[in-house]
XYZ file of C-alpha atoms in Angstrom:
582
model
C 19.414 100.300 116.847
C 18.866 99.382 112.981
C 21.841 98.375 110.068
C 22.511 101.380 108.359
C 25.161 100.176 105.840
C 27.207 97.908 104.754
C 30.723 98.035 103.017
C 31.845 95.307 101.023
C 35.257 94.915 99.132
C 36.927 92.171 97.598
C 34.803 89.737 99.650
C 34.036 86.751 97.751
C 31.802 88.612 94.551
C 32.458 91.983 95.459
C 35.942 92.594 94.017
C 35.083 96.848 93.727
C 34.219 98.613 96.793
C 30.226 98.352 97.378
C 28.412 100.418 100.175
C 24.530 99.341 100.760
C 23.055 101.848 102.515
C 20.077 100.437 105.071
C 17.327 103.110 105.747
C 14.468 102.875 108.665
C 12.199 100.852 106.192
C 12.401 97.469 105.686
C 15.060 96.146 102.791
C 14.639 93.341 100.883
C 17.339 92.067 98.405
C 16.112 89.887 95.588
C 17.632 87.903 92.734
C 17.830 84.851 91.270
C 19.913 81.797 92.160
C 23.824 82.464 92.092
C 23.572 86.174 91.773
C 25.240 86.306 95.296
C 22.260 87.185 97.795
C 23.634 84.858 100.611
C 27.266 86.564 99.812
C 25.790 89.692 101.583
C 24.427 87.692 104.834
C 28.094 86.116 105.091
C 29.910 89.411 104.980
C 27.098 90.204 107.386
C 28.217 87.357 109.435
C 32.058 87.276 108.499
C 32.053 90.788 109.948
C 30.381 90.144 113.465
C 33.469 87.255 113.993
C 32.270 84.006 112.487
C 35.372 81.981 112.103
C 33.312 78.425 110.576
C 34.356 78.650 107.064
C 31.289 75.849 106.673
C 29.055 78.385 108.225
C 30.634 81.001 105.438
C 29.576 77.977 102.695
C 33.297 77.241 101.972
C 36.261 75.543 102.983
C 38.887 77.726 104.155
C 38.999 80.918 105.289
C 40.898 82.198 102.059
C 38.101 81.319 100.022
C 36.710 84.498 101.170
C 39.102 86.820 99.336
C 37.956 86.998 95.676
C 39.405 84.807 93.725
C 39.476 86.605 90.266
C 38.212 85.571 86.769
C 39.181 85.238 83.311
C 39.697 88.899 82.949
C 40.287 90.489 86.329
C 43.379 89.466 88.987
C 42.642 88.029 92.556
C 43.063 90.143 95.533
C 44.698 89.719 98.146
C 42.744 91.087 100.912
C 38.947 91.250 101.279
C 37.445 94.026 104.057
C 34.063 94.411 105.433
C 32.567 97.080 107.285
C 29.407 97.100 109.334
C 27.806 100.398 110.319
C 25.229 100.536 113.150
C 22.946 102.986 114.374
C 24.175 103.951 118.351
C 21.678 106.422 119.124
C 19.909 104.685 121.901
C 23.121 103.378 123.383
C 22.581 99.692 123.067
C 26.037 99.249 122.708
C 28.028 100.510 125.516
C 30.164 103.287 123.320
C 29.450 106.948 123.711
C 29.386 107.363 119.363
C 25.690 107.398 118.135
C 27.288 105.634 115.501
C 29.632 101.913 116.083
C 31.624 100.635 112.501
C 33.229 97.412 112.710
C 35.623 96.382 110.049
C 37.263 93.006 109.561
C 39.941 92.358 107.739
C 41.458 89.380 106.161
C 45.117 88.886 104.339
C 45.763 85.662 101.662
C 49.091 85.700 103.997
C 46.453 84.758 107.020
C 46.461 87.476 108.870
C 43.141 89.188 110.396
C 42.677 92.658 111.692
C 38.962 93.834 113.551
C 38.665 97.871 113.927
C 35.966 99.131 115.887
C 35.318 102.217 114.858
C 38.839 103.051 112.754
C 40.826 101.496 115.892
C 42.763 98.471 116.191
C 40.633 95.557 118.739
C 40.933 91.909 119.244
C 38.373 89.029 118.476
C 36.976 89.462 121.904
C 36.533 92.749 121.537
C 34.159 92.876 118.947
C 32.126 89.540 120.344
C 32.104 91.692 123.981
C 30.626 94.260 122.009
C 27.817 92.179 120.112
C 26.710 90.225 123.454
C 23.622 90.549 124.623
C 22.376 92.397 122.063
C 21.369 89.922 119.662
C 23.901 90.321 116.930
C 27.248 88.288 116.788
C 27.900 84.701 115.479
C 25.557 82.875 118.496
C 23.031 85.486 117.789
C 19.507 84.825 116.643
C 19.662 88.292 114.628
C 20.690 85.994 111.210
C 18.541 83.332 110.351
C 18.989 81.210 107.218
C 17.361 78.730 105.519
C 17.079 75.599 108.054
C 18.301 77.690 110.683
C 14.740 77.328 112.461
C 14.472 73.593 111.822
C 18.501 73.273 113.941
C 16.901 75.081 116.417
C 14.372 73.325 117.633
C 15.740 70.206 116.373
C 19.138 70.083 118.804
C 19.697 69.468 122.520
C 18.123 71.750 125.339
C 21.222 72.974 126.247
C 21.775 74.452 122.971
C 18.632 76.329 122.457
C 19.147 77.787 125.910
C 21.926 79.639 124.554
C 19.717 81.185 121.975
C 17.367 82.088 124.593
C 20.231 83.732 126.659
C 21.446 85.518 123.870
C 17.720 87.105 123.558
C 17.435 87.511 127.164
C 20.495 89.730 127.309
C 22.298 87.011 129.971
C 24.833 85.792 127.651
C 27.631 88.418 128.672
C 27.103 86.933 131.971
C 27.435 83.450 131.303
C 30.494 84.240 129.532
C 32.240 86.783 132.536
C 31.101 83.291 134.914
C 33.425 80.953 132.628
C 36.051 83.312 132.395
C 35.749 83.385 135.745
C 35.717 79.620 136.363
C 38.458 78.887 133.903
C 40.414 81.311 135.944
C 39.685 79.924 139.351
C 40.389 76.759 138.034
C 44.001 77.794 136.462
C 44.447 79.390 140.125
C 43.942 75.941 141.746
C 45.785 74.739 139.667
C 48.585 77.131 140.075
C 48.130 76.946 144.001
C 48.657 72.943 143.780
C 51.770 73.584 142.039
C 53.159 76.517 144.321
C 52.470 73.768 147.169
C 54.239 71.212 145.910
C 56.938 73.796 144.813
C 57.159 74.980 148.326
C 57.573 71.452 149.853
C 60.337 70.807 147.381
C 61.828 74.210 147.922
C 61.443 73.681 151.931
C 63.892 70.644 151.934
C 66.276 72.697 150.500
C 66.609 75.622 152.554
C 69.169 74.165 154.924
C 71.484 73.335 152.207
C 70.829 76.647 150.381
C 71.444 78.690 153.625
C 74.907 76.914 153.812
C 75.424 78.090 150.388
C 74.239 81.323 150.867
C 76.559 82.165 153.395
C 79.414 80.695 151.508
C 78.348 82.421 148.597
C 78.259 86.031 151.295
C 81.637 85.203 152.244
C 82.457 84.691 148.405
C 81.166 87.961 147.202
C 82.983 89.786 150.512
C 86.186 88.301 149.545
C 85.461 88.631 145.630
C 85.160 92.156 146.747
C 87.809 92.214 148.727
C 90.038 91.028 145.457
C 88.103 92.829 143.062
C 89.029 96.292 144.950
C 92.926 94.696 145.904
C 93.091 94.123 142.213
C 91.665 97.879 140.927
C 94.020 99.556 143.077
C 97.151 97.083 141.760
C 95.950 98.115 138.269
C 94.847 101.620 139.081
C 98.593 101.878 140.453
C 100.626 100.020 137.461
C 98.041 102.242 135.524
C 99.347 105.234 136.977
C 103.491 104.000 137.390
C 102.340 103.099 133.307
C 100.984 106.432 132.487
C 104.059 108.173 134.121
C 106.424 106.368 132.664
C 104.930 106.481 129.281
C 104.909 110.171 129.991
C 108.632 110.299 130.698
C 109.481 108.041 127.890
C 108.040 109.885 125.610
C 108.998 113.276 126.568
C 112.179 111.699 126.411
C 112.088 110.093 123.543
C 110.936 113.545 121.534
C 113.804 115.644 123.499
C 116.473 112.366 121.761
C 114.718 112.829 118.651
C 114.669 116.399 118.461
C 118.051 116.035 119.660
C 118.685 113.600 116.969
C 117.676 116.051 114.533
C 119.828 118.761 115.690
C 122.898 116.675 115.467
C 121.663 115.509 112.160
C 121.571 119.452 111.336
C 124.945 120.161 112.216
C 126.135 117.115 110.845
C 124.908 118.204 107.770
C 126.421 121.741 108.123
C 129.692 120.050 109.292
C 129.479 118.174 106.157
C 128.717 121.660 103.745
C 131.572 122.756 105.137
C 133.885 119.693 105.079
C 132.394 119.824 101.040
C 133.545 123.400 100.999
C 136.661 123.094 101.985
C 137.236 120.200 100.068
C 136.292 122.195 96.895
C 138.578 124.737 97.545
C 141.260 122.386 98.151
C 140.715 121.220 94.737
C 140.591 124.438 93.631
C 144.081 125.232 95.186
C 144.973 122.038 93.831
C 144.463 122.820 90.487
C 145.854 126.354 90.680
C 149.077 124.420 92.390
C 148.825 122.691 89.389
C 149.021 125.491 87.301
C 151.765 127.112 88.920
C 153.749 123.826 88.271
C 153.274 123.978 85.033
C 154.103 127.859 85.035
C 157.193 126.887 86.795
C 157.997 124.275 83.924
C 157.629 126.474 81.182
C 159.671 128.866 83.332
C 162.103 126.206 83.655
C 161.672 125.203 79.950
C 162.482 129.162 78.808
C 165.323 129.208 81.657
C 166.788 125.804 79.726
C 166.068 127.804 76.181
C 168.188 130.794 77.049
C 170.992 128.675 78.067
C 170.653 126.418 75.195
C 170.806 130.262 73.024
C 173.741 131.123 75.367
C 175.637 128.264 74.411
C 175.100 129.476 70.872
C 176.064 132.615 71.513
C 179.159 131.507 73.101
C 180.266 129.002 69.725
C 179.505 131.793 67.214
C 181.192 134.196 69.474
C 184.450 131.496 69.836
C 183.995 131.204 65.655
C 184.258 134.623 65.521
C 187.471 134.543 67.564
C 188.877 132.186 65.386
C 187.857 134.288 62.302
C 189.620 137.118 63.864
C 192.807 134.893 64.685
C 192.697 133.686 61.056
C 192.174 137.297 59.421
C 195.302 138.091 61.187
C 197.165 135.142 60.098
C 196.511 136.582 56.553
C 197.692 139.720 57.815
C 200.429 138.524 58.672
C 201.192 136.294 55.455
C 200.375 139.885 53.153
C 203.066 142.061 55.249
C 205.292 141.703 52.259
C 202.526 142.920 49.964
C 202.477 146.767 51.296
C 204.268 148.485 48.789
C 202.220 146.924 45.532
C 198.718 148.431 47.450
C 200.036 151.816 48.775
C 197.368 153.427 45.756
C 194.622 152.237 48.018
C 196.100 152.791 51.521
C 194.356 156.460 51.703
C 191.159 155.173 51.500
C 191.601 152.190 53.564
C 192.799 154.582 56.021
C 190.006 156.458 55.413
C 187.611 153.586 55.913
C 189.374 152.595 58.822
C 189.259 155.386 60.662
C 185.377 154.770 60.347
C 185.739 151.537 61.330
C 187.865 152.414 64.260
C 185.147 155.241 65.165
C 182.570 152.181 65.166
C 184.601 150.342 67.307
C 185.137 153.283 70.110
C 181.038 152.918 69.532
C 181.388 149.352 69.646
C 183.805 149.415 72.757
C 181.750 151.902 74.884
C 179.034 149.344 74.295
C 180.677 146.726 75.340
C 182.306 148.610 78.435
C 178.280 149.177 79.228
C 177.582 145.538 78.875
C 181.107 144.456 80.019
C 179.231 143.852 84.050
C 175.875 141.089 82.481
C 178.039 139.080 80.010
C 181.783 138.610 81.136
C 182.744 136.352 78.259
C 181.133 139.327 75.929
C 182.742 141.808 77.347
C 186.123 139.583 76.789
C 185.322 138.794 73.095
C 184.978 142.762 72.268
C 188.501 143.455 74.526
C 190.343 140.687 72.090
C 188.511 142.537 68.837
C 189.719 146.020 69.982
C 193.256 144.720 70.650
C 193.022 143.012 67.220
C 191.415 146.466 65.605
C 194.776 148.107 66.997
C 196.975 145.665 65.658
C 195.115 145.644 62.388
C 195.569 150.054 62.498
C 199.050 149.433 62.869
C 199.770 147.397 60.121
C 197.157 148.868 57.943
C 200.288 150.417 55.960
C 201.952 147.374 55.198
C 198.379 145.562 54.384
C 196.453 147.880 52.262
C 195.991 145.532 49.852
C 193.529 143.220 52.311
C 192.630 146.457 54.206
C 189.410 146.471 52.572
C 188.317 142.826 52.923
C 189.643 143.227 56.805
C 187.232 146.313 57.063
C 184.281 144.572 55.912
C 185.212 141.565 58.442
C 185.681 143.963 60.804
C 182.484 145.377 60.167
C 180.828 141.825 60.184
C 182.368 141.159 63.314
C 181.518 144.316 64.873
C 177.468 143.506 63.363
C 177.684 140.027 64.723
C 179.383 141.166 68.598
C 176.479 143.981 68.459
C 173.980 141.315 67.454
C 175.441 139.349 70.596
C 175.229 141.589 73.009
C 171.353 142.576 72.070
C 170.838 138.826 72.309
C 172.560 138.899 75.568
C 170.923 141.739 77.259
C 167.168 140.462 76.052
C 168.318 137.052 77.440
C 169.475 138.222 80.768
C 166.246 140.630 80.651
C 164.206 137.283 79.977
C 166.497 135.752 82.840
C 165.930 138.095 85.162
C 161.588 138.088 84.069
C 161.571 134.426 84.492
C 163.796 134.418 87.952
C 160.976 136.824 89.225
C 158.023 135.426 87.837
C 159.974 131.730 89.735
C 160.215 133.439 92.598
C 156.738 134.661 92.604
C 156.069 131.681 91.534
C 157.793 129.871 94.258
C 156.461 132.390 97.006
C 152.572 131.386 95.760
C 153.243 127.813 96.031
C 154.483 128.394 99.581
C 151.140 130.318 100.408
C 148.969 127.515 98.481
C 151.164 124.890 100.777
C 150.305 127.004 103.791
C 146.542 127.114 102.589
C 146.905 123.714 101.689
C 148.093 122.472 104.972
C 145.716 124.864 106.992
C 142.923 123.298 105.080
C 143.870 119.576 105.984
C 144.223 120.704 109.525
C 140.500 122.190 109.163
C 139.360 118.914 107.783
C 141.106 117.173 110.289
C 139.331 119.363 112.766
C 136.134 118.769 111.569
C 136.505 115.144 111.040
C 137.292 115.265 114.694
C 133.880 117.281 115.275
C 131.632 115.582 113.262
C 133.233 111.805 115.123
C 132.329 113.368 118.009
C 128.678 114.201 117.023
C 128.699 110.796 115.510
C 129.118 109.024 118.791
C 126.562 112.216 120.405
C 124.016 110.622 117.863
C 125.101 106.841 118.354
C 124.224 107.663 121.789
C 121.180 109.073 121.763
C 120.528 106.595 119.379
C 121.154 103.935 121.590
C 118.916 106.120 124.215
C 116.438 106.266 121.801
C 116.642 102.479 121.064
C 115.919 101.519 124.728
C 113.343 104.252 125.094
C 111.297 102.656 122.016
C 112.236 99.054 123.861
C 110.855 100.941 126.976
C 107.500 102.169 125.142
C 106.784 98.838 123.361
C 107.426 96.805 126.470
C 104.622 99.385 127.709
C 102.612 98.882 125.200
C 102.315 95.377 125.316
C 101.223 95.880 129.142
C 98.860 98.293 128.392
C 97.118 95.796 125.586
C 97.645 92.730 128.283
C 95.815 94.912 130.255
C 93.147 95.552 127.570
C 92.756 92.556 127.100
C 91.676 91.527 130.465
C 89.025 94.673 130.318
C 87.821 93.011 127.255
C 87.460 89.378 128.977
C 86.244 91.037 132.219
C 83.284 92.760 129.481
C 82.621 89.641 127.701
C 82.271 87.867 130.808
C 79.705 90.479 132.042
C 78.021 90.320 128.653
C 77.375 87.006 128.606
C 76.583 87.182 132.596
C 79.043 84.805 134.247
C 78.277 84.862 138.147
C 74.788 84.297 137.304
C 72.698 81.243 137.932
C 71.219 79.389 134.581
C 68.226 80.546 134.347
C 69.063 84.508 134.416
C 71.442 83.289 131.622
C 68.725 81.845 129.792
C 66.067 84.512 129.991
C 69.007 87.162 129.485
C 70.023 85.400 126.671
C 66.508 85.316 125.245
C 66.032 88.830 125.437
C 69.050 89.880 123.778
C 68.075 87.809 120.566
C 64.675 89.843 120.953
C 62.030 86.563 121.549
C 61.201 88.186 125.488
C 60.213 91.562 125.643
C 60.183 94.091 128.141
C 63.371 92.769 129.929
C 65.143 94.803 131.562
C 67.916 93.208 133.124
C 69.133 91.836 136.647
C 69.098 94.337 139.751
C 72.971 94.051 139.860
C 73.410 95.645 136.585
C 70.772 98.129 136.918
C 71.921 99.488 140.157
C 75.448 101.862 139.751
C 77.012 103.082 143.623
C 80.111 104.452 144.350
C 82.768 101.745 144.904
C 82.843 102.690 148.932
C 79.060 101.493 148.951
C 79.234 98.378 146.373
C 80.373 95.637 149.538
C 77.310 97.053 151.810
C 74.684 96.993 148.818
C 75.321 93.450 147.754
C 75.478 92.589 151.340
C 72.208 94.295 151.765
C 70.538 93.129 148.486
C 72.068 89.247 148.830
C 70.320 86.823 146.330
C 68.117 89.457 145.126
C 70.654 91.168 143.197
C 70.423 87.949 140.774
C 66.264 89.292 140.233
C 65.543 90.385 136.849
C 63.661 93.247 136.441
C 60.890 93.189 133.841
C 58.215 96.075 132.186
C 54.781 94.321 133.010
C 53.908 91.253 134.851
C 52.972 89.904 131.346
C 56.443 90.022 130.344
C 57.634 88.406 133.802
C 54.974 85.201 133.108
C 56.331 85.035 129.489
C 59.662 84.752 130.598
C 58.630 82.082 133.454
C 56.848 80.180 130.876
C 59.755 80.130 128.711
C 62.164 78.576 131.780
C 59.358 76.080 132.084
C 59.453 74.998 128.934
C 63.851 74.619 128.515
C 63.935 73.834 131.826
C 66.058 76.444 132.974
C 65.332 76.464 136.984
C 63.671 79.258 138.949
C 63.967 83.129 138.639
C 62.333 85.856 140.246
C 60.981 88.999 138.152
C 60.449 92.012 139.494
C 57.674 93.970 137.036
C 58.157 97.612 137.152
């Protein structure tokens, strides 16, 4: 076995990565004072495990970690790597070749690697026992070292000679082993005392333990008595939340078919009311046809009355013509030059009035008091023939009064006929008029009997809907009242979880170490036997029966864990616990 190189960085004056590479020969490293030659014998020695920082020449172990200078930055780790030659096996590693690296952090933290892996301390001084190398080796000798040799006690140079006799491995197995013995006897005091304290109360215990038997059968016993009480106001719940609610959608869809035909009913209530209003306003119309009816009616009689006073002034025209007549009988024989043609002229005039008379006899049925008038004119025309001898000499001004009067009694009856023809019009367009009001009444009161109907309907869907309202009401009193059972009942899942979560039923120190484990500081915990082991409900009496006070056992990964978890009950003085490592 020989060095074959060493790898320096960032250890004390070696801030760069800086291999040395050892060959067969011997290697000597020169230099003058402070040029770092002893640096390489401490990596040397920092590597194999030397935790003296004296021994290193400093005075702590972060000294070791280059510290930086005016123009480079500290580091802030320094690594060392030794690389020995394996071919004759010295070491007991199947590589013909054994690297150990060291590793140190300014945060304090170490790391050995034997060979790329991950060791401890031990490790690596195991591996440089016996062999000569390591920090109680005699393979690194510095200045004065010989002098401390054979300068200190016996007992301290035989360790050197160990070390070069190969026995040192040995000594240390032997201490291990006596340290161990030792912490056995120890432990084996303590377990005796522990068992003399534990033996005075097993009679009380026992009494508790079969109090606490009868307590779990009869928790049991409640536990299952209560499961099936909820199971069954789960079930009586879950049907009747069923039924509610299928009820409750068959109100609502219910509801909303009332609310449909409500609205329909109300359409057609808005129909009907607009054509009410329409008749209404065509009622209205007709009224005020029938006004201006009446109006036209009141008109004609108003020009009948006319009529009538012109036709009674032209009677008393005609009576005072023939007064004159009468007064100018004495005055025939000074006008008998013009009696021819007065004669003449009134035998036109009385041709007119044959004209005149059949028109009157035609009119003689519509206008009575016409027809009267014309008889009186004719009888007057007669008279007037008669003595148109003896009055020739007025003959001409009583031919063209004649002739007015026969104008104005034509006029009159054309006035008369248009005004019974306008009569007759407006009677028929009244009647009509009448007859369509009737209908529009009829319409009128068939439509208030439809409303009336349909206000009748829609009342009755308004009490359907107040009562299924009222249905619905109590169904939603129904569901909430459920609903505040089912979160009653939640909420005593969620106490009857938080009480298994934080382990109530179990003693302190399961508490404790359960505790512990949940906040991470044990590992490898896995949890007591009760709530690792799952049976069917039929089983769960007979299994805690069977299992008794070691269903309160925690079950652990590794003994280490178990002994890490006793250690911390020792130290808060949480009472006794038994792991069970898997």
């Amino acid at each position: 076995m020989y060095l074959k190189a060493l790898e320096i960085q960032g250890f004390k004056s070696f801030p760069d990565k800086t291999v040395l590479t050892f060959d067969h020969d011997v290697t000597a490293i020169v230099g003058p004072n402070g040029s770092g030659k002893s640096n390489i014998s401490d990596a040397i020695r920092w590597v194999m495990g030397e935790q003296s920082t004296k021994a290193l020449r400093g005075g702590k172990m972060e000294d070791v970690i280059f510290g930086g200078t005016a123009r480079r930055k500290q580091l802030g780790f320094a690594e060392v790597s030794l690389v020995l030659d394996n071919t004759g096996h010295l070491f007991d590693r199947e590589e013909s070749e054994v690297m150990v690296t060291r590793r140190y952090y300014r945060s304090g933290e170490s790391e050995y690697y034997i060979n790329r892996h991950a060791v401890r301390l031990k490790d690596v001084n195991e591996l440089f026992m016996d062999t000569g190398l390591g920090r109680e080796g005699y393979s690194i000798i510095g200045q004065g070292k010989i002098d401390e040799i054979l300068s200190v006690k016996s007992a301290d140079r035989r360790e050197v000679f160990e070390e070069a006799a190969g026995i040192s491995r040995y000594r240390h197995r032997k201490e291990d082993a006596e340290r161990k013995l030792e912490r056995t006897e120890e432990n084996l005091v303590r377990i005796n005392d522990k068992i003399d304290e534990l033996e005075l109360q097993v009679e009380p215990l026992r009494a508790q333990s079969e109090k606490a038997k009868k307590y779990l059968i009869l928790r049991d016993e409640l536990r299952g008595l209560e499961i099936s009480l909820w199971m069954e106001q789960l079930d009586k719940i879950r049907a009747n939340t069923i039924k509610i609610t299928s009820d409750f959608e068959n109100a609502a869809r219910q509801k909303e078919e009332a609310q449909h035909e409500v609205e329909s009913l109300y359409a057609a209530a808005e129909g009907y009311a607009a054509q009410m209003r329409e008749k209404d306003m065509e009622a209205e119309g007709l009224r005020f046809q029938m006004q201006q009816r009446e109006a036209d009616a009141n008109e004609c009689e108003r020009a009948i009355a006319v009529l009538k006073s012109q036709i009674q002034s032209n009677l008393e025209n005609a009576d005072r013509v023939k007064r004159e007549l009468e007064a100018q009988e004495g005055r025939a024989g000074s006008i008998s030059a013009q009696i021819a043609d007065r004669r003449a002229r009134l035998d036109e005039i009385s041709a007119r009035m044959v004209e005149l008379k059949a028109g009157l006899e035609e009119s003689e049925a519509q206008s009575r008091t016409e027809s009267k008038s014309a008889g009186i004119l004719q009888a007057e025309l007669e008279a007037l023939r008669e003595k148109a001898a003896v009055e020739s000499a007025s003959a001409a001004e009583a031919k063209a009064l004649l002739s007015a009067l026969a104008a104005a009694a034509q006029e009159l009856l054309d006035r008369d006929e248009a005004v019974r023809q306008e009569l007759s019009a407006g009677e028929a367009r009244i009647s009509q008029t009448h007859a369509e009001g009737d209908g529009v009444r009829r319409e009128l009161e068939q439509a208030r009997e439809d409303r009336n109907a349909l206000l009748n309907v829609i009342s009755g869907y308004a009490l359907r809907v107040e009562a299924r309202q009222k249905k619905a009401k109590s169904a939603e009193e129904r569901h909430v009242k459920l609903q505040m059972e089912e979160n009653a009942l939640s909420a005593r899942i969620h106490m009857l979880t938080e009480m298994e979560k934080l382990y109530e039923g179990y003693s302190k120190a399961v508490k404790l170490v359960m505790g512990e484990a949940g906040r991470g500081s044990l590992r490898g915990v896995h949890g007591p036997v009760a709530g690792l082991v799952h049976v069917p409900d039929a089983y769960t009496v007979a299994i805690e029966i069977a299992l008794g006070a070691a269903m309160q056992n925690i079950v652990v990964e590794r003994e280490e864990d178990g002994k890490a978890a006793i250690s911390y009950l020792k130290r808060r003085d949480g009472g006794r616990c038994t792991f069970l490592p898997l």
